[in-house]
Amino acid sequence: MKTQTEIGTNTRLHVGLKIIPYGEKNDLMRYLISIVFFVCFGHVSAQEISYRDEMRSFVGEISAYAKERNSNFYIVPQNGIELIAVDGDLSRPLHMNYINAIDGHAQESLFFNHQFMSRLSQKRRTDYLIPYYSKLKSLEKLILITDYSSNPVKQSESAQKNAALGFVSYAASNKRLSKIQELNFTIANISVESLLDVSNFLYLINPENFENKEEYIEDLAQTSYDLFVIDLFFREEQLNAQDLQKLKRKPDGSPRIVLSYMSIGEAEDYRFYWNEDWYYNTPNWLMEENPSWKGNYVVQYWNEHWKNIIFGSTNAYLDLIIQSGFDGVYLDIIDAFEYYEK
């Protein structure tokens, strides 16, 4: 058992929590990955949970699993930037195992808040976050910032503030992330060979405004964005390798990077993996509904049943993303550890 110092200040006790062993469907590689990250990320006993370490470990397992299948596969978490530092304190050593497992990092509402469109985020929060992202950028990681504003003047302000820090930004004009916006404030690179070549991106994970998948793919392909963050599915239809081939080329024929959105800190009841029986017979790893996002449920992300849904078999979420030919994954709800620390 680790001491409080070894575990960190963000550890709590869970009495009677059982760690579920790997199911038979998981292959040897999956098992070996979990052992490696057990050592590197500091798992604790079944009686003690370090919520931050568990999220670091989860992201690390996802990274190792994906890169074993495609060494050029990108891992980009969104929010939860405190995980780059031991106990979230930049004056402490950086958590290099975690940093080495990711290729970039994303943040919402750094300057303009998504809850109150076009309103500046709290200065104290912005000032708190910037040093973390500046530190990570100094380690040659791409920083993607999504601000929220429908005001062209404030969109321009967002672009200028982020560019001054060396961050790549997108000013979303609606919270639902459902529109293709004109590329107004940043010039597209001629060639995007890696994440560090990216100078702009489009974040569109709700294609509700498109009549069909063909229209959706065609309209996306005709833009000059360097990078897309999109969903694996158009409504209930999974994007296939042919769709990805179209999206990975700009109109001038130069390459583009395409990342798939995937939430790993919450379960969504509109996803392919959702079991209707969960409404009535709730699994022990499925927690309460997020009051801010209907249909999204907090999960015990360290639970092996949830991990089996995310990766490790032909029909797991990450495996489907890899099969479709995405260049990487954009991991959301990384900050789920905050729910358990409260």
Short mmCIF file of C-alpha atoms in Angstrom, two decimals:
data_model
loop_
_atom_site.label_atom_id
_atom_site.label_comp_id
_atom_site.label_asym_id
_atom_site.label_seq_id
_atom_site.Cartn_x
_atom_site.Cartn_y
_atom_site.Cartn_z
CA MET A 1 0.00 0.00 0.00
CA LYS A 2 1.32 3.43 -0.87
CA THR A 3 1.73 6.24 1.61
CA GLN A 4 -0.21 9.49 1.29
CA THR A 5 2.91 11.10 -0.17
CA GLU A 6 3.25 8.41 -2.81
CA ILE A 7 -0.41 8.51 -3.73
CA GLY A 8 -0.74 12.29 -3.77
CA THR A 9 -3.11 14.75 -2.18
CA ASN A 10 -6.00 13.92 -4.53
CA THR A 11 -6.52 10.37 -3.23
CA ARG A 12 -9.62 9.22 -1.36
CA LEU A 13 -10.67 5.94 0.21
CA HIS A 14 -13.25 3.69 -1.42
CA VAL A 15 -14.43 0.90 0.85
CA GLY A 16 -15.41 -2.35 -0.79
CA LEU A 17 -14.63 -1.30 -4.37
CA LYS A 18 -13.68 -4.33 -6.44
CA ILE A 19 -11.35 -4.28 -9.38
CA ILE A 20 -12.89 -6.39 -12.12
CA PRO A 21 -10.39 -8.68 -13.90
CA TYR A 22 -9.93 -8.57 -17.62
CA GLY A 23 -12.56 -10.42 -19.58
CA GLU A 24 -11.65 -13.27 -21.82
CA LYS A 25 -12.14 -11.16 -24.92
CA ASN A 26 -9.12 -9.01 -24.14
CA ASP A 27 -5.95 -10.13 -25.84
CA LEU A 28 -2.50 -10.57 -24.36
CA MET A 29 -1.35 -7.17 -25.60
CA ARG A 30 -4.14 -5.41 -23.74
CA TYR A 31 -3.15 -7.23 -20.56
CA LEU A 32 0.53 -6.35 -20.96
CA ILE A 33 -0.32 -2.69 -21.57
CA SER A 34 -2.26 -2.57 -18.31
CA ILE A 35 0.70 -4.05 -16.43
CA VAL A 36 3.08 -1.46 -17.89
CA PHE A 37 0.84 1.42 -16.90
CA PHE A 38 0.20 -0.10 -13.50
CA VAL A 39 3.93 0.44 -12.89
CA CYS A 40 4.39 3.77 -14.70
CA PHE A 41 1.33 5.64 -13.54
CA GLY A 42 1.13 4.50 -9.94
CA HIS A 43 -2.04 2.49 -9.52
CA VAL A 44 -3.00 1.99 -5.90
CA SER A 45 -4.77 -0.83 -4.12
CA ALA A 46 -8.43 -1.68 -4.51
CA GLN A 47 -9.11 0.24 -1.30
CA GLU A 48 -7.53 3.51 -2.45
CA ILE A 49 -8.22 5.49 -5.61
CA SER A 50 -6.11 8.35 -6.91
CA TYR A 51 -8.55 9.77 -9.41
CA ARG A 52 -5.90 11.73 -11.28
CA ASP A 53 -3.55 8.78 -11.52
CA GLU A 54 -6.39 6.60 -12.76
CA MET A 55 -7.18 9.06 -15.55
CA ARG A 56 -3.49 9.32 -16.45
CA SER A 57 -3.32 5.54 -16.56
CA PHE A 58 -6.45 5.28 -18.71
CA VAL A 59 -5.11 7.77 -21.25
CA GLY A 60 -1.76 5.99 -21.18
CA GLU A 61 -3.37 2.62 -21.88
CA ILE A 62 -5.38 4.09 -24.75
CA SER A 63 -2.21 5.64 -26.18
CA ALA A 64 -0.14 2.47 -25.94
CA TYR A 65 -2.90 0.33 -27.42
CA ALA A 66 -3.48 2.68 -30.36
CA LYS A 67 0.19 3.29 -31.11
CA GLU A 68 0.87 -0.45 -31.06
CA ARG A 69 -1.49 -0.64 -34.05
CA ASN A 70 -0.45 2.64 -35.67
CA SER A 71 2.74 4.26 -34.41
CA ASN A 72 1.69 7.60 -35.94
CA PHE A 73 -1.70 7.67 -34.19
CA TYR A 74 -2.28 10.94 -32.29
CA ILE A 75 -3.63 11.24 -28.75
CA VAL A 76 -5.07 14.66 -27.83
CA PRO A 77 -6.91 15.05 -24.50
CA GLN A 78 -9.29 17.95 -23.90
CA ASN A 79 -9.37 19.81 -20.54
CA GLY A 80 -7.90 18.37 -17.33
CA ILE A 81 -4.51 19.95 -18.08
CA GLU A 82 -3.48 19.62 -14.42
CA LEU A 83 -2.63 15.98 -15.12
CA ILE A 84 0.67 17.05 -16.69
CA ALA A 85 2.02 17.94 -13.23
CA VAL A 86 2.35 15.83 -10.08
CA ASP A 87 -0.64 16.74 -7.89
CA GLY A 88 -1.52 19.41 -10.45
CA ASP A 89 1.18 21.75 -9.20
CA LEU A 90 3.57 23.19 -11.79
CA SER A 91 6.15 23.80 -9.08
CA ARG A 92 6.36 20.02 -8.68
CA PRO A 93 7.98 17.68 -11.22
CA LEU A 94 6.08 17.12 -14.43
CA HIS A 95 4.39 13.76 -14.96
CA MET A 96 6.51 12.72 -17.93
CA ASN A 97 4.92 9.30 -18.39
CA TYR A 98 1.61 11.04 -19.03
CA ILE A 99 3.14 13.78 -21.19
CA ASN A 100 4.95 11.22 -23.32
CA ALA A 101 1.67 9.35 -23.87
CA ILE A 102 -0.01 12.36 -25.52
CA ASP A 103 0.77 14.33 -28.68
CA GLY A 104 -1.06 17.54 -27.91
CA HIS A 105 -3.68 18.99 -25.61
CA ALA A 106 -6.94 20.88 -26.04
CA GLN A 107 -8.84 23.31 -23.85
CA GLU A 108 -12.29 24.82 -24.05
CA SER A 109 -13.20 28.39 -23.10
CA LEU A 110 -9.73 29.69 -22.40
CA PHE A 111 -10.75 33.24 -23.26
CA PHE A 112 -14.46 33.09 -24.17
CA ASN A 113 -16.92 31.02 -22.19
CA HIS A 114 -19.18 28.33 -23.69
CA GLN A 115 -21.86 28.77 -21.02
CA PHE A 116 -22.31 32.45 -21.82
CA MET A 117 -21.48 32.85 -25.50
CA SER A 118 -19.06 35.71 -26.26
CA ARG A 119 -18.53 36.51 -22.58
CA LEU A 120 -14.94 36.54 -21.39
CA SER A 121 -13.95 33.60 -19.21
CA GLN A 122 -13.04 34.45 -15.65
CA LYS A 123 -9.63 36.09 -15.66
CA ARG A 124 -8.50 34.08 -12.65
CA ARG A 125 -9.27 30.83 -14.49
CA THR A 126 -7.57 31.99 -17.70
CA ASP A 127 -4.48 33.10 -15.78
CA TYR A 128 -4.42 29.75 -13.97
CA LEU A 129 -4.58 27.69 -17.17
CA ILE A 130 -2.14 29.55 -19.41
CA PRO A 131 1.07 28.48 -17.57
CA TYR A 132 0.10 24.80 -17.92
CA TYR A 133 -0.44 25.09 -21.66
CA SER A 134 2.65 27.23 -22.13
CA LYS A 135 4.70 24.61 -20.32
CA LEU A 136 3.29 21.83 -22.49
CA LYS A 137 3.85 23.85 -25.66
CA SER A 138 7.50 24.29 -24.65
CA LEU A 139 7.72 20.48 -24.79
CA GLU A 140 6.67 20.60 -28.47
CA LYS A 141 3.06 19.57 -27.98
CA LEU A 142 0.29 21.09 -30.09
CA ILE A 143 -2.15 23.22 -28.09
CA LEU A 144 -5.71 23.49 -29.46
CA ILE A 145 -8.04 26.08 -27.92
CA THR A 146 -11.79 26.24 -28.53
CA ASP A 147 -13.37 29.54 -27.54
CA TYR A 148 -17.06 30.27 -27.95
CA SER A 149 -18.33 33.45 -29.57
CA SER A 150 -20.72 34.37 -32.36
CA ASN A 151 -19.35 37.93 -32.41
CA PRO A 152 -16.81 38.38 -35.26
CA VAL A 153 -14.88 41.01 -33.28
CA LYS A 154 -14.51 38.67 -30.31
CA GLN A 155 -13.68 35.75 -32.57
CA SER A 156 -10.83 37.84 -33.94
CA GLU A 157 -9.79 38.77 -30.40
CA SER A 158 -9.70 35.09 -29.46
CA ALA A 159 -7.52 34.29 -32.48
CA GLN A 160 -5.09 37.09 -31.66
CA LYS A 161 -4.79 36.23 -27.96
CA ASN A 162 -4.18 32.56 -28.66
CA ALA A 163 -1.74 33.24 -31.50
CA ALA A 164 0.29 35.48 -29.19
CA LEU A 165 0.77 32.46 -26.92
CA GLY A 166 1.53 30.10 -29.78
CA PHE A 167 -1.80 28.26 -29.38
CA VAL A 168 -3.96 27.16 -32.32
CA SER A 169 -7.53 28.35 -31.86
CA TYR A 170 -11.06 27.85 -33.09
CA ALA A 171 -13.83 30.32 -32.17
CA ALA A 172 -17.05 28.30 -32.29
CA SER A 173 -20.13 30.34 -33.16
CA ASN A 174 -22.49 27.89 -31.44
CA LYS A 175 -22.25 25.58 -28.44
CA ARG A 176 -23.52 22.56 -30.34
CA LEU A 177 -20.45 22.52 -32.60
CA SER A 178 -22.69 21.84 -35.57
CA LYS A 179 -21.51 24.29 -38.25
CA ILE A 180 -18.72 24.60 -40.78
CA GLN A 181 -17.37 28.10 -40.25
CA GLU A 182 -15.32 30.09 -42.71
CA LEU A 183 -11.59 30.04 -42.13
CA ASN A 184 -11.25 33.75 -41.38
CA PHE A 185 -8.33 34.41 -39.11
CA THR A 186 -5.57 31.92 -39.81
CA ILE A 187 -3.89 30.93 -43.05
CA ALA A 188 -3.94 27.26 -43.97
CA ASN A 189 -0.59 25.53 -44.21
CA ILE A 190 0.42 24.29 -47.65
CA SER A 191 1.28 20.89 -46.21
CA VAL A 192 0.39 19.35 -42.86
CA GLU A 193 2.67 16.40 -42.23
CA SER A 194 2.35 16.30 -38.42
CA LEU A 195 0.42 17.88 -35.58
CA LEU A 196 3.04 20.59 -35.12
CA ASP A 197 2.34 21.79 -38.69
CA VAL A 198 -1.27 22.60 -37.80
CA SER A 199 -2.19 26.30 -37.82
CA ASN A 200 -5.99 26.04 -37.64
CA PHE A 201 -8.73 23.49 -36.99
CA LEU A 202 -12.46 22.83 -37.24
CA TYR A 203 -14.37 21.33 -34.31
CA LEU A 204 -17.65 19.83 -35.56
CA ILE A 205 -19.12 16.87 -33.67
CA ASN A 206 -22.83 17.41 -34.22
CA PRO A 207 -23.66 17.21 -37.96
CA GLU A 208 -27.37 17.86 -37.45
CA ASN A 209 -27.49 20.53 -40.18
CA PHE A 210 -26.56 18.15 -43.00
CA GLU A 211 -29.12 16.17 -45.00
CA ASN A 212 -26.99 13.05 -45.43
CA LYS A 213 -23.50 11.68 -44.98
CA GLU A 214 -22.45 12.37 -48.57
CA GLU A 215 -23.28 16.07 -48.23
CA TYR A 216 -21.50 16.19 -44.89
CA ILE A 217 -18.29 14.60 -46.20
CA GLU A 218 -18.28 16.69 -49.35
CA ASP A 219 -18.80 19.99 -47.53
CA LEU A 220 -16.04 19.18 -45.04
CA ALA A 221 -13.64 18.08 -47.77
CA GLN A 222 -14.05 21.39 -49.61
CA THR A 223 -12.69 23.43 -46.70
CA SER A 224 -9.02 24.29 -46.20
CA TYR A 225 -8.72 23.53 -42.50
CA ASP A 226 -5.50 21.84 -41.42
CA LEU A 227 -7.22 19.60 -38.87
CA PHE A 228 -10.73 18.30 -38.21
CA VAL A 229 -12.14 17.16 -34.89
CA ILE A 230 -15.27 15.25 -35.89
CA ASP A 231 -17.36 12.32 -34.72
CA LEU A 232 -16.86 8.71 -35.71
CA PHE A 233 -20.51 8.64 -36.77
CA PHE A 234 -22.82 10.63 -39.00
CA ARG A 235 -25.97 10.14 -36.98
CA GLU A 236 -25.94 6.34 -36.61
CA GLU A 237 -23.72 5.58 -39.61
CA GLN A 238 -20.03 5.01 -38.98
CA LEU A 239 -17.62 6.87 -41.25
CA ASN A 240 -15.63 4.42 -43.35
CA ALA A 241 -12.17 4.32 -44.88
CA GLN A 242 -13.36 5.92 -48.12
CA ASP A 243 -14.88 8.83 -46.19
CA LEU A 244 -11.61 9.34 -44.33
CA GLN A 245 -9.58 9.26 -47.54
CA LYS A 246 -11.65 12.17 -48.85
CA LEU A 247 -11.36 14.14 -45.62
CA LYS A 248 -7.61 13.69 -45.36
CA ARG A 249 -6.99 15.77 -48.49
CA LYS A 250 -7.62 19.49 -48.89
CA PRO A 251 -9.00 20.82 -52.18
CA ASP A 252 -5.43 21.51 -53.36
CA GLY A 253 -4.46 17.88 -52.70
CA SER A 254 -2.28 18.58 -49.66
CA PRO A 255 -2.71 16.44 -46.52
CA ARG A 256 -4.98 17.16 -43.60
CA ILE A 257 -5.21 15.53 -40.14
CA VAL A 258 -8.54 14.09 -38.98
CA LEU A 259 -9.16 13.26 -35.30
CA SER A 260 -12.18 11.45 -33.90
CA TYR A 261 -13.93 12.75 -30.83
CA MET A 262 -14.34 10.19 -28.01
CA SER A 263 -15.61 10.82 -24.50
CA ILE A 264 -13.90 8.60 -21.93
CA GLY A 265 -15.09 10.22 -18.69
CA GLU A 266 -18.81 9.95 -19.39
CA ALA A 267 -21.11 7.44 -21.08
CA GLU A 268 -23.55 8.83 -23.64
CA ASP A 269 -26.95 7.18 -24.05
CA TYR A 270 -27.06 7.90 -27.79
CA ARG A 271 -23.87 5.91 -28.50
CA PHE A 272 -23.71 2.50 -30.16
CA TYR A 273 -22.52 0.85 -26.94
CA TRP A 274 -25.46 2.01 -24.80
CA ASN A 275 -27.68 -0.74 -23.37
CA GLU A 276 -31.30 0.32 -22.77
CA ASP A 277 -31.37 -1.96 -19.75
CA TRP A 278 -28.93 0.39 -18.01
CA TYR A 279 -31.78 2.82 -17.32
CA TYR A 280 -33.36 0.25 -15.01
CA ASN A 281 -30.50 -2.05 -14.00
CA THR A 282 -27.65 0.39 -13.65
CA PRO A 283 -24.11 -1.07 -13.79
CA ASN A 284 -22.07 -0.29 -10.70
CA TRP A 285 -19.62 1.78 -12.77
CA LEU A 286 -22.34 4.05 -14.22
CA MET A 287 -23.04 7.08 -12.04
CA GLU A 288 -25.45 10.01 -12.16
CA GLU A 289 -26.53 11.98 -15.23
CA ASN A 290 -24.65 15.18 -15.97
CA PRO A 291 -27.22 17.93 -15.25
CA SER A 292 -25.61 20.17 -17.89
CA TRP A 293 -25.69 17.55 -20.69
CA LYS A 294 -28.79 15.38 -20.92
CA GLY A 295 -28.00 11.77 -21.75
CA ASN A 296 -24.41 11.95 -20.47
CA TYR A 297 -23.57 9.89 -17.40
CA VAL A 298 -20.48 10.02 -15.23
CA VAL A 299 -18.58 6.73 -15.17
CA GLN A 300 -16.00 5.11 -12.93
CA TYR A 301 -13.45 5.38 -15.70
CA TRP A 302 -11.00 3.08 -13.93
CA ASN A 303 -13.48 0.20 -14.05
CA GLU A 304 -12.51 -2.59 -16.44
CA HIS A 305 -16.05 -2.97 -17.81
CA TRP A 306 -15.94 0.66 -18.98
CA LYS A 307 -12.42 0.24 -20.35
CA ASN A 308 -13.60 -2.80 -22.33
CA ILE A 309 -16.21 -0.57 -23.99
CA ILE A 310 -13.56 1.98 -24.91
CA PHE A 311 -10.83 -0.30 -26.28
CA GLY A 312 -9.51 -3.84 -26.56
CA SER A 313 -11.87 -5.68 -28.94
CA THR A 314 -13.10 -5.47 -32.53
CA ASN A 315 -16.27 -3.57 -31.60
CA ALA A 316 -14.77 -1.33 -28.94
CA TYR A 317 -14.96 2.44 -29.49
CA LEU A 318 -11.26 3.12 -30.10
CA ASP A 319 -10.92 0.03 -32.28
CA LEU A 320 -13.72 1.28 -34.53
CA ILE A 321 -11.97 4.66 -34.82
CA ILE A 322 -8.74 2.96 -35.85
CA GLN A 323 -10.57 0.71 -38.32
CA SER A 324 -12.16 3.74 -40.02
CA GLY A 325 -8.74 5.26 -40.64
CA PHE A 326 -8.68 8.31 -38.37
CA ASP A 327 -5.28 9.89 -37.69
CA GLY A 328 -5.91 10.07 -33.97
CA VAL A 329 -8.38 10.55 -31.16
CA TYR A 330 -9.59 13.64 -29.31
CA LEU A 331 -10.34 12.51 -25.75
CA ASP A 332 -13.05 14.38 -23.86
CA ILE A 333 -14.07 14.53 -20.20
CA ILE A 334 -10.47 14.05 -19.09
CA ASP A 335 -11.38 16.30 -16.15
CA ALA A 336 -13.84 13.70 -14.81
CA PHE A 337 -11.49 13.34 -11.84
CA GLU A 338 -12.90 16.65 -10.56
CA TYR A 339 -16.31 15.02 -10.07
CA TYR A 340 -14.82 12.47 -7.67
CA GLU A 341 -12.59 14.92 -5.85
CA LYS A 342 -15.51 17.17 -4.90
#
